[in-house]
PDB file of C-alpha atoms in Angstrom:
ATOM      1  CA  GLY X 887      21.609 -11.969  34.257  1.00  0.00           C
ATOM      2  CA  GLN X 888      18.359 -11.455  33.611  1.00  0.00           C
ATOM      3  CA  LYS X 889      16.992 -11.745  29.475  1.00  0.00           C
ATOM      4  CA  THR X 890      15.813  -8.535  28.439  1.00  0.00           C
ATOM      5  CA  CYS X 891      12.713  -8.241  26.033  1.00  0.00           C
ATOM      6  CA  SER X 892      15.322  -6.647  23.622  1.00  0.00           C
ATOM      7  CA  ASP X 893      17.301  -9.731  23.674  1.00  0.00           C
ATOM      8  CA  THR X 894      14.486 -11.752  23.084  1.00  0.00           C
ATOM      9  CA  LEU X 895      12.927  -9.716  20.087  1.00  0.00           C
ATOM     10  CA  LYS X 896      16.761  -9.764  18.681  1.00  0.00           C
ATOM     11  CA  SER X 897      16.554 -13.535  18.406  1.00  0.00           C
ATOM     12  CA  LEU X 898      12.942 -13.454  16.646  1.00  0.00           C
ATOM     13  CA  TYR X 899      14.146 -10.857  14.078  1.00  0.00           C
ATOM     14  CA  ILE X 900      17.492 -13.288  13.104  1.00  0.00           C
ATOM     15  CA  PRO X 901      15.903 -15.416  10.207  1.00  0.00           C
ATOM     16  CA  GLU X 902      18.654 -17.998  10.735  1.00  0.00           C
ATOM     17  CA  LEU X 903      17.142 -18.127  14.934  1.00  0.00           C
ATOM     18  CA  SER X 904      13.382 -17.906  14.111  1.00  0.00           C
ATOM     19  CA  THR X 905      11.345 -18.847  11.267  1.00  0.00           C
ATOM     20  CA  LYS X 906       8.646 -16.033  10.439  1.00  0.00           C
ATOM     21  CA  HIS X 907       5.605 -17.918  10.647  1.00  0.00           C
ATOM     22  CA  LEU X 908       6.462 -19.135  14.383  1.00  0.00           C
ATOM     23  CA  ARG X 909       7.389 -15.628  15.468  1.00  0.00           C
ATOM     24  CA  GLY X 910       4.288 -14.571  16.491  1.00  0.00           C
ATOM     25  CA  GLU X 911       3.721 -17.304  19.251  1.00  0.00           C
ATOM     26  CA  GLN X 912       7.252 -16.380  20.620  1.00  0.00           C
ATOM     27  CA  LEU X 913       6.546 -12.509  21.295  1.00  0.00           C
ATOM     28  CA  PRO X 914       6.992 -11.393  24.620  1.00  0.00           C
ATOM     29  CA  THR X 915       3.607  -9.928  26.428  1.00  0.00           C
ATOM     30  CA  PHE X 916       1.898  -6.948  25.327  1.00  0.00           C
ATOM     31  CA  ASP X 917       2.892  -5.291  28.216  1.00  0.00           C
ATOM     32  CA  GLN X 918       6.625  -5.891  27.826  1.00  0.00           C
ATOM     33  CA  LEU X 919       6.534  -4.828  24.404  1.00  0.00           C
ATOM     34  CA  ARG X 920       4.667  -1.552  25.123  1.00  0.00           C
ATOM     35  CA  GLN X 921       7.180  -0.701  27.690  1.00  0.00           C
ATOM     36  CA  TRP X 922      10.248  -1.732  25.396  1.00  0.00           C
ATOM     37  CA  ALA X 923       8.811   0.627  22.491  1.00  0.00           C
ATOM     38  CA  GLN X 924       8.264   3.530  25.287  1.00  0.00           C
ATOM     39  CA  ASP X 925      11.564   2.783  26.551  1.00  0.00           C
ATOM     40  CA  HIS X 926      13.443   2.884  23.173  1.00  0.00           C
ATOM     41  CA  GLN X 927      11.319   5.825  22.018  1.00  0.00           C
ATOM     42  CA  GLN X 928      12.590   7.965  24.677  1.00  0.00           C
ATOM     43  CA  GLN X 929      16.403   6.791  23.658  1.00  0.00           C
ATOM     44  CA  ASN X 930      15.586   7.871  20.325  1.00  0.00           C
ATOM     45  CA  ASP X 931      14.216  11.078  21.237  1.00  0.00           C
ATOM     46  CA  GLN X 932      17.108  12.019  23.253  1.00  0.00           C
ATOM     47  CA  LEU X 933      19.367  11.286  20.511  1.00  0.00           C
ATOM     48  CA  ILE X 934      17.964  13.088  18.203  1.00  0.00           C
ATOM     49  CA  ARG X 935      17.643  15.896  20.151  1.00  0.00           C
ATOM     50  CA  GLN X 936      21.207  16.020  21.086  1.00  0.00           C
ATOM     51  CA  ASN X 937      22.151  16.001  17.322  1.00  0.00           C
ATOM     52  CA  LEU X 938      19.710  17.789  15.793  1.00  0.00           C
ATOM     53  CA  ASN X 939      22.039  20.598  15.200  1.00  0.00           C
ATOM     54  CA  SER X 940      24.471  18.253  14.271  1.00  0.00           C
ATOM     55  CA  ASP X 941      26.641  18.672  10.710  1.00  0.00           C
ATOM     56  CA  HIS X 942      26.472  15.102  10.055  1.00  0.00           C
ATOM     57  CA  PRO X 943      25.561  14.522   6.235  1.00  0.00           C
ATOM     58  CA  LEU X 944      22.329  12.109   7.602  1.00  0.00           C
ATOM     59  CA  MET X 945      20.907  15.053   9.667  1.00  0.00           C
ATOM     60  CA  GLN X 946      21.274  17.697   6.721  1.00  0.00           C
ATOM     61  CA  HIS X 947      18.069  19.209   5.776  1.00  0.00           C
ATOM     62  CA  TYR X 948      16.676  16.548   8.698  1.00  0.00           C
ATOM     63  CA  PHE X 949      17.491  13.771   6.189  1.00  0.00           C
ATOM     64  CA  LEU X 950      17.440  11.179   9.184  1.00  0.00           C
ATOM     65  CA  ILE X 951      14.520  12.152  10.994  1.00  0.00           C
ATOM     66  CA  ALA X 952      12.687  12.363   7.527  1.00  0.00           C
ATOM     67  CA  PHE X 953      14.015   8.618   6.910  1.00  0.00           C
ATOM     68  CA  LEU X 954      12.827   7.271   9.913  1.00  0.00           C
ATOM     69  CA  ILE X 955       9.166   8.439   9.624  1.00  0.00           C
ATOM     70  CA  GLN X 956       8.760   7.378   6.382  1.00  0.00           C
ATOM     71  CA  HIS X 957      10.303   3.986   7.309  1.00  0.00           C
ATOM     72  CA  TYR X 958       7.995   3.971  10.598  1.00  0.00           C
ATOM     73  CA  CYS X 959       5.152   4.467   7.916  1.00  0.00           C
ATOM     74  CA  GLN X 960       5.841   1.085   6.140  1.00  0.00           C
ATOM     75  CA  HIS X 961       5.576  -0.427   9.304  1.00  0.00           C
ATOM     76  CA  TYR X 962       1.836   1.022  10.015  1.00  0.00           C
ATOM     77  CA  GLU X 963       0.773   0.233   6.705  1.00  0.00           C
ATOM     78  CA  THR X 964       1.736  -3.290   7.835  1.00  0.00           C
ATOM     79  CA  ILE X 965      -0.245  -3.298  10.971  1.00  0.00           C
ATOM     80  CA  GLN X 966      -3.011  -1.799   9.141  1.00  0.00           C
ATOM     81  CA  MET X 967      -2.782  -4.666   6.665  1.00  0.00           C
ATOM     82  CA  VAL X 968      -3.140  -7.253   9.758  1.00  0.00           C
ATOM     83  CA  LEU X 969      -5.997  -5.578  10.959  1.00  0.00           C
ATOM     84  CA  GLN X 970      -7.787  -5.478   8.102  1.00  0.00           C
ATOM     85  CA  MET X 971      -7.075  -9.232   7.606  1.00  0.00           C
ATOM     86  CA  ARG X 972      -8.295  -9.874  11.302  1.00  0.00           C
ATOM     87  CA  ALA X 973     -11.275  -7.728  10.590  1.00  0.00           C
ATOM     88  CA  LEU X 974     -11.841 -10.192   7.538  1.00  0.00           C
ATOM     89  CA  GLN X 975     -11.853 -13.267   9.560  1.00  0.00           C
ATOM     90  CA  SER X 976     -15.109 -11.921  11.985  1.00  0.00           C
ATOM     91  CA  ARG X 977     -17.252 -10.372   9.224  1.00  0.00           C
ATOM     92  CA  LYS X 978     -20.625  -9.073  10.985  1.00  0.00           C
ATOM     93  CA  THR X 979     -23.887  -8.391   9.285  1.00  0.00           C
ATOM     94  CA  TYR X 980     -24.153  -4.940   7.912  1.00  0.00           C
ATOM     95  CA  THR X 981     -26.659  -3.151   5.832  1.00  0.00           C
ATOM     96  CA  PRO X 982     -25.068  -0.548   3.537  1.00  0.00           C
ATOM     97  CA  LYS X 983     -26.532   3.497   4.189  1.00  0.00           C
ATOM     98  CA  GLN X 984     -25.328   4.071   0.544  1.00  0.00           C
ATOM     99  CA  SER X 985     -25.667   1.964  -2.502  1.00  0.00           C
ATOM    100  CA  LEU X 986     -22.515   1.253  -4.656  1.00  0.00           C
ATOM    101  CA  GLN X 987     -23.766   2.523  -7.927  1.00  0.00           C
ATOM    102  CA  THR X 988     -21.530   2.102 -11.327  1.00  0.00           C
ATOM    103  CA  LEU X 989     -20.008   4.503 -13.445  1.00  0.00           C
ATOM    104  CA  ASP X 990     -18.957   5.036 -16.675  1.00  0.00           C
ATOM    105  CA  LEU X 991     -14.920   5.105 -17.016  1.00  0.00           C
ATOM    106  CA  ASN X 992     -13.749   8.371 -16.589  1.00  0.00           C
ATOM    107  CA  THR X 993     -11.630   9.255 -20.052  1.00  0.00           C
ATOM    108  CA  ASP X 994      -9.969  12.357 -18.744  1.00  0.00           C
ATOM    109  CA  ALA X 995      -6.496  12.065 -19.447  1.00  0.00           C
ATOM    110  CA  VAL X 996      -3.369  13.997 -20.002  1.00  0.00           C
ATOM    111  CA  THR X 997      -0.630  13.160 -22.604  1.00  0.00           C
ATOM    112  CA  ILE X 998       3.332  12.974 -22.020  1.00  0.00           C
ATOM    113  CA  SER X 999       5.123  13.581 -25.048  1.00  0.00           C
ATOM    114  CA  ASP X1000       8.321  11.477 -26.088  1.00  0.00           C
ATOM    115  CA  GLY X1001      11.261  12.796 -24.806  1.00  0.00           C
ATOM    116  CA  ALA X1002      13.836  12.575 -22.009  1.00  0.00           C
ATOM    117  CA  TYR X1003      13.080  13.706 -18.499  1.00  0.00           C
ATOM    118  CA  THR X1004      14.197  13.671 -15.060  1.00  0.00           C
ATOM    119  CA  ILE X1005      14.315  10.698 -12.537  1.00  0.00           C
ATOM    120  CA  GLY X1006      14.942  11.180  -9.124  1.00  0.00           C
ATOM    121  CA  THR X1007      16.151  14.058  -7.009  1.00  0.00           C
ATOM    122  CA  THR X1008      18.609  15.945  -4.784  1.00  0.00           C
ATOM    123  CA  ASP X1009      16.289  18.762  -4.154  1.00  0.00           C
ATOM    124  CA  ALA X1010      16.206  19.245  -0.578  1.00  0.00           C
ATOM    125  CA  GLN X1011      12.431  20.105  -0.021  1.00  0.00           C
ATOM    126  CA  PHE X1012      11.654  16.651  -0.744  1.00  0.00           C
ATOM    127  CA  TYR X1013      12.287  13.682   1.489  1.00  0.00           C
ATOM    128  CA  TYR X1014      13.645  11.437  -0.578  1.00  0.00           C
ATOM    129  CA  TYR X1015      14.848   7.779  -0.146  1.00  0.00           C
ATOM    130  CA  ASP X1016      18.291   6.745  -0.810  1.00  0.00           C
ATOM    131  CA  ASN X1017      17.301   4.576  -4.081  1.00  0.00           C
ATOM    132  CA  GLU X1018      15.597   7.959  -5.675  1.00  0.00           C
ATOM    133  CA  THR X1019      19.035   9.490  -5.788  1.00  0.00           C
ATOM    134  CA  PRO X1020      21.117  10.630  -7.841  1.00  0.00           C
ATOM    135  CA  PRO X1021      19.027  11.976 -10.745  1.00  0.00           C
ATOM    136  CA  HIS X1022      19.326  10.403 -13.869  1.00  0.00           C
ATOM    137  CA  SER X1023      17.507  10.855 -17.426  1.00  0.00           C
ATOM    138  CA  GLN X1024      15.715   8.446 -18.673  1.00  0.00           C
ATOM    139  CA  THR X1025      13.741   8.345 -22.244  1.00  0.00           C
ATOM    140  CA  LEU X1026      10.136   7.891 -22.338  1.00  0.00           C
ATOM    141  CA  LYS X1027       7.864   6.955 -25.330  1.00  0.00           C
ATOM    142  CA  SER X1028       5.046   9.430 -25.868  1.00  0.00           C
ATOM    143  CA  PHE X1029       1.835   7.902 -23.364  1.00  0.00           C
ATOM    144  CA  SER X1030      -1.659   9.063 -21.818  1.00  0.00           C
ATOM    145  CA  ILE X1031      -2.358   8.735 -18.088  1.00  0.00           C
ATOM    146  CA  SER X1032      -5.495   9.543 -16.280  1.00  0.00           C
ATOM    147  CA  ARG X1033      -5.885  12.311 -14.144  1.00  0.00           C
ATOM    148  CA  ASN X1034      -7.922  10.508 -11.646  1.00  0.00           C
ATOM    149  CA  PRO X1035      -7.256   7.078  -9.874  1.00  0.00           C
ATOM    150  CA  ILE X1036     -10.018   4.165 -10.416  1.00  0.00           C
ATOM    151  CA  CYS X1037     -12.555   4.555  -8.397  1.00  0.00           C
ATOM    152  CA  ASN X1038     -15.076   1.865  -6.714  1.00  0.00           C
ATOM    153  CA  GLY X1039     -18.142   2.889  -9.157  1.00  0.00           C
ATOM    154  CA  GLU X1040     -15.699   2.083 -12.034  1.00  0.00           C
ATOM    155  CA  TYR X1041     -14.527  -1.135 -10.638  1.00  0.00           C
ATOM    156  CA  LEU X1042     -18.174  -2.179 -10.403  1.00  0.00           C
ATOM    157  CA  ASN X1043     -18.497  -2.066 -13.669  1.00  0.00           C
ATOM    158  CA  PHE X1044     -15.710  -4.210 -14.214  1.00  0.00           C
ATOM    159  CA  ILE X1045     -17.220  -6.870 -12.036  1.00  0.00           C
ATOM    160  CA  ASN X1046     -20.380  -6.612 -13.361  1.00  0.00           C
ATOM    161  CA  ASP X1047     -19.001  -7.408 -16.776  1.00  0.00           C
ATOM    162  CA  ASN X1048     -17.782 -10.807 -15.387  1.00  0.00           C
ATOM    163  CA  GLY X1049     -14.301  -9.294 -15.346  1.00  0.00           C
ATOM    164  CA  TYR X1050     -13.153 -11.808 -12.886  1.00  0.00           C
ATOM    165  CA  GLN X1051     -14.404 -14.738 -15.542  1.00  0.00           C
ATOM    166  CA  GLN X1052     -13.011 -13.271 -18.472  1.00  0.00           C
ATOM    167  CA  LYS X1053      -9.665 -15.553 -18.916  1.00  0.00           C
ATOM    168  CA  SER X1054      -8.649 -13.380 -21.800  1.00  0.00           C
ATOM    169  CA  LEU X1055      -8.009 -10.180 -19.289  1.00  0.00           C
ATOM    170  CA  TRP X1056      -5.894 -12.258 -16.690  1.00  0.00           C
ATOM    171  CA  THR X1057      -2.080 -13.427 -17.061  1.00  0.00           C
ATOM    172  CA  GLN X1058      -1.749 -17.424 -16.568  1.00  0.00           C
ATOM    173  CA  GLU X1059      -0.544 -16.728 -12.681  1.00  0.00           C
ATOM    174  CA  GLY X1060      -3.111 -14.310 -12.461  1.00  0.00           C
ATOM    175  CA  LEU X1061      -5.461 -17.006 -13.540  1.00  0.00           C
ATOM    176  CA  ASN X1062      -3.924 -19.689 -11.026  1.00  0.00           C
ATOM    177  CA  TRP X1063      -4.379 -16.943  -8.601  1.00  0.00           C
ATOM    178  CA  LEU X1064      -8.351 -16.912  -9.151  1.00  0.00           C
ATOM    179  CA  GLN X1065      -8.639 -20.601  -9.353  1.00  0.00           C
ATOM    180  CA  GLN X1066      -7.043 -21.366  -6.163  1.00  0.00           C
ATOM    181  CA  HIS X1067      -8.412 -18.833  -3.823  1.00  0.00           C
ATOM    182  CA  SER X1068     -12.044 -18.409  -5.839  1.00  0.00           C
ATOM    183  CA  ILE X1069     -12.003 -14.803  -6.222  1.00  0.00           C
ATOM    184  CA  SER X1070     -14.360 -12.881  -7.964  1.00  0.00           C
ATOM    185  CA  HIS X1071     -14.189  -9.547  -6.358  1.00  0.00           C
ATOM    186  CA  PRO X1072     -11.874  -7.207  -3.913  1.00  0.00           C
ATOM    187  CA  LEU X1073     -11.203  -9.421  -0.723  1.00  0.00           C
ATOM    188  CA  HIS X1074     -12.409  -6.714   1.629  1.00  0.00           C
ATOM    189  CA  TRP X1075     -15.642  -6.662  -0.748  1.00  0.00           C
ATOM    190  CA  VAL X1076     -18.802  -8.352   0.716  1.00  0.00           C
ATOM    191  CA  LYS X1077     -22.177  -8.681  -1.298  1.00  0.00           C
ATOM    192  CA  THR X1078     -25.524  -8.607   0.890  1.00  0.00           C
ATOM    193  CA  SER X1079     -28.592 -10.993  -0.167  1.00  0.00           C
ATOM    194  CA  SER X1080     -30.311  -8.039  -1.647  1.00  0.00           C
ATOM    195  CA  GLU X1081     -27.025  -7.240  -4.322  1.00  0.00           C
ATOM    196  CA  HIS X1082     -25.685  -4.343  -2.267  1.00  0.00           C
ATOM    197  CA  TRP X1083     -21.993  -4.239  -1.501  1.00  0.00           C
ATOM    198  CA  TYR X1084     -20.028  -2.901   1.446  1.00  0.00           C
ATOM    199  CA  GLN X1085     -16.630  -3.002   2.849  1.00  0.00           C
ATOM    200  CA  ILE X1086     -14.846  -4.735   5.755  1.00  0.00           C
ATOM    201  CA  THR X1087     -12.011  -1.861   7.129  1.00  0.00           C
ATOM    202  CA  ASN X1088      -9.805  -2.638  10.179  1.00  0.00           C
ATOM    203  CA  THR X1089     -12.500  -1.153  11.900  1.00  0.00           C
ATOM    204  CA  GLY X1090     -15.362  -2.913  11.212  1.00  0.00           C
ATOM    205  CA  PRO X1091     -18.283  -2.451   7.714  1.00  0.00           C
ATOM    206  CA  GLN X1092     -18.172   0.602   5.903  1.00  0.00           C
ATOM    207  CA  ASP X1093     -20.391   1.484   3.189  1.00  0.00           C
ATOM    208  CA  LEU X1094     -18.108   1.576  -0.663  1.00  0.00           C
ATOM    209  CA  LEU X1095     -18.175   5.137  -1.473  1.00  0.00           C
ATOM    210  CA  THR X1096     -18.963   4.915  -5.307  1.00  0.00           C
ATOM    211  CA  LYS X1097     -16.358   7.865  -6.235  1.00  0.00           C
ATOM    212  CA  GLN X1098     -13.882   6.537  -3.535  1.00  0.00           C
ATOM    213  CA  PRO X1099     -10.510   5.532  -5.379  1.00  0.00           C
ATOM    214  CA  VAL X1100     -10.259   1.372  -5.293  1.00  0.00           C
ATOM    215  CA  TYR X1101      -8.091   0.360  -2.936  1.00  0.00           C
ATOM    216  CA  GLY X1102      -7.340  -3.781  -1.589  1.00  0.00           C
ATOM    217  CA  ILE X1103      -6.048  -5.672  -5.245  1.00  0.00           C
ATOM    218  CA  ASN X1104      -2.950  -6.720  -6.045  1.00  0.00           C
ATOM    219  CA  TRP X1105      -1.473  -6.654  -9.653  1.00  0.00           C
ATOM    220  CA  TYR X1106      -3.314  -9.293 -11.071  1.00  0.00           C
ATOM    221  CA  GLU X1107      -6.343  -7.629 -10.442  1.00  0.00           C
ATOM    222  CA  ALA X1108      -5.173  -4.055 -11.344  1.00  0.00           C
ATOM    223  CA  ASN X1109      -3.582  -5.398 -14.433  1.00  0.00           C
ATOM    224  CA  ALA X1110      -6.750  -7.458 -15.644  1.00  0.00           C
ATOM    225  CA  PHE X1111      -8.758  -4.145 -14.798  1.00  0.00           C
ATOM    226  CA  ALA X1112      -6.556  -2.138 -17.262  1.00  0.00           C
ATOM    227  CA  LYS X1113      -6.790  -4.502 -20.106  1.00  0.00           C
ATOM    228  CA  TRP X1114     -10.775  -4.504 -19.658  1.00  0.00           C
ATOM    229  CA  ALA X1115     -10.554  -0.772 -20.048  1.00  0.00           C
ATOM    230  CA  ASN X1116      -8.379  -0.911 -23.397  1.00  0.00           C
ATOM    231  CA  ALA X1117      -5.281   0.716 -20.781  1.00  0.00           C
ATOM    232  CA  ARG X1118      -2.157  -0.668 -19.262  1.00  0.00           C
ATOM    233  CA  LEU X1119      -0.815  -0.162 -16.005  1.00  0.00           C
ATOM    234  CA  HIS X1120       1.876   2.551 -16.161  1.00  0.00           C
ATOM    235  CA  HIS X1121       5.656   2.104 -15.604  1.00  0.00           C
ATOM    236  CA  GLU X1122       7.017   4.036 -11.949  1.00  0.00           C
ATOM    237  CA  TYR X1123       8.894   6.428 -14.627  1.00  0.00           C
ATOM    238  CA  GLU X1124       5.928   7.334 -16.521  1.00  0.00           C
ATOM    239  CA  TRP X1125       4.078   7.953 -13.118  1.00  0.00           C
ATOM    240  CA  GLU X1126       6.723  10.078 -11.821  1.00  0.00           C
ATOM    241  CA  THR X1127       7.174  12.270 -14.818  1.00  0.00           C
ATOM    242  CA  ALA X1128       3.055  13.086 -15.217  1.00  0.00           C
ATOM    243  CA  SER X1129       3.271  13.742 -11.384  1.00  0.00           C
ATOM    244  CA  LYS X1130       5.923  16.328 -11.888  1.00  0.00           C
ATOM    245  CA  GLN X1131       3.798  17.701 -14.770  1.00  0.00           C
ATOM    246  CA  TYR X1132       0.681  17.808 -13.551  1.00  0.00           C
TER     247      TYR X1132
END
């Protein structure tokens, strides 16, 4: 019979049948993909409606629905990343309306005491992943953590203080990355000829707001910034514990 869009996509996403970097050229047309997505969405909606009140464990507290929403969000995030990278390849001249200003480090922090803390949950009011359960006890040493995420103005201080050039702030892998790609600022930041900064988003150039949380940096950059600020990056257990208490 005729080969369907689903048949094509199945072969594309089986690693043994399709090398990842070659998949783009083998995709069906946009109209075929859109129709395929619409057809499957209708089928999925019908299945969910038919089983909404099922006593199956996966339907308890709407676990499966929440799981699918979270999973789709991961795909949306990937799409946003691809759109961002495409936008970076077609930069347009832009004059910022607001000038990005440096800000001193915000030292407002909270301290978590030594102790054993519960990590994970089975509380039905939270839509958790299967790897976030069952809850277990984890012993943590006392630590401090900022009440607020690092903002663009604080990160600009790091750049202006030659943070990208201070080798002592970077791991060896980070230094290799810096040198290989000639990095001196976040990838989506752009400096004008008049020394003003703006950002490239997936919808085009925009102002960099001073108090907006910095994003789009990798672990090497975040780790170097933390060292520059006489701090460190926190473990997932520390993040979870602090967020539950504050």
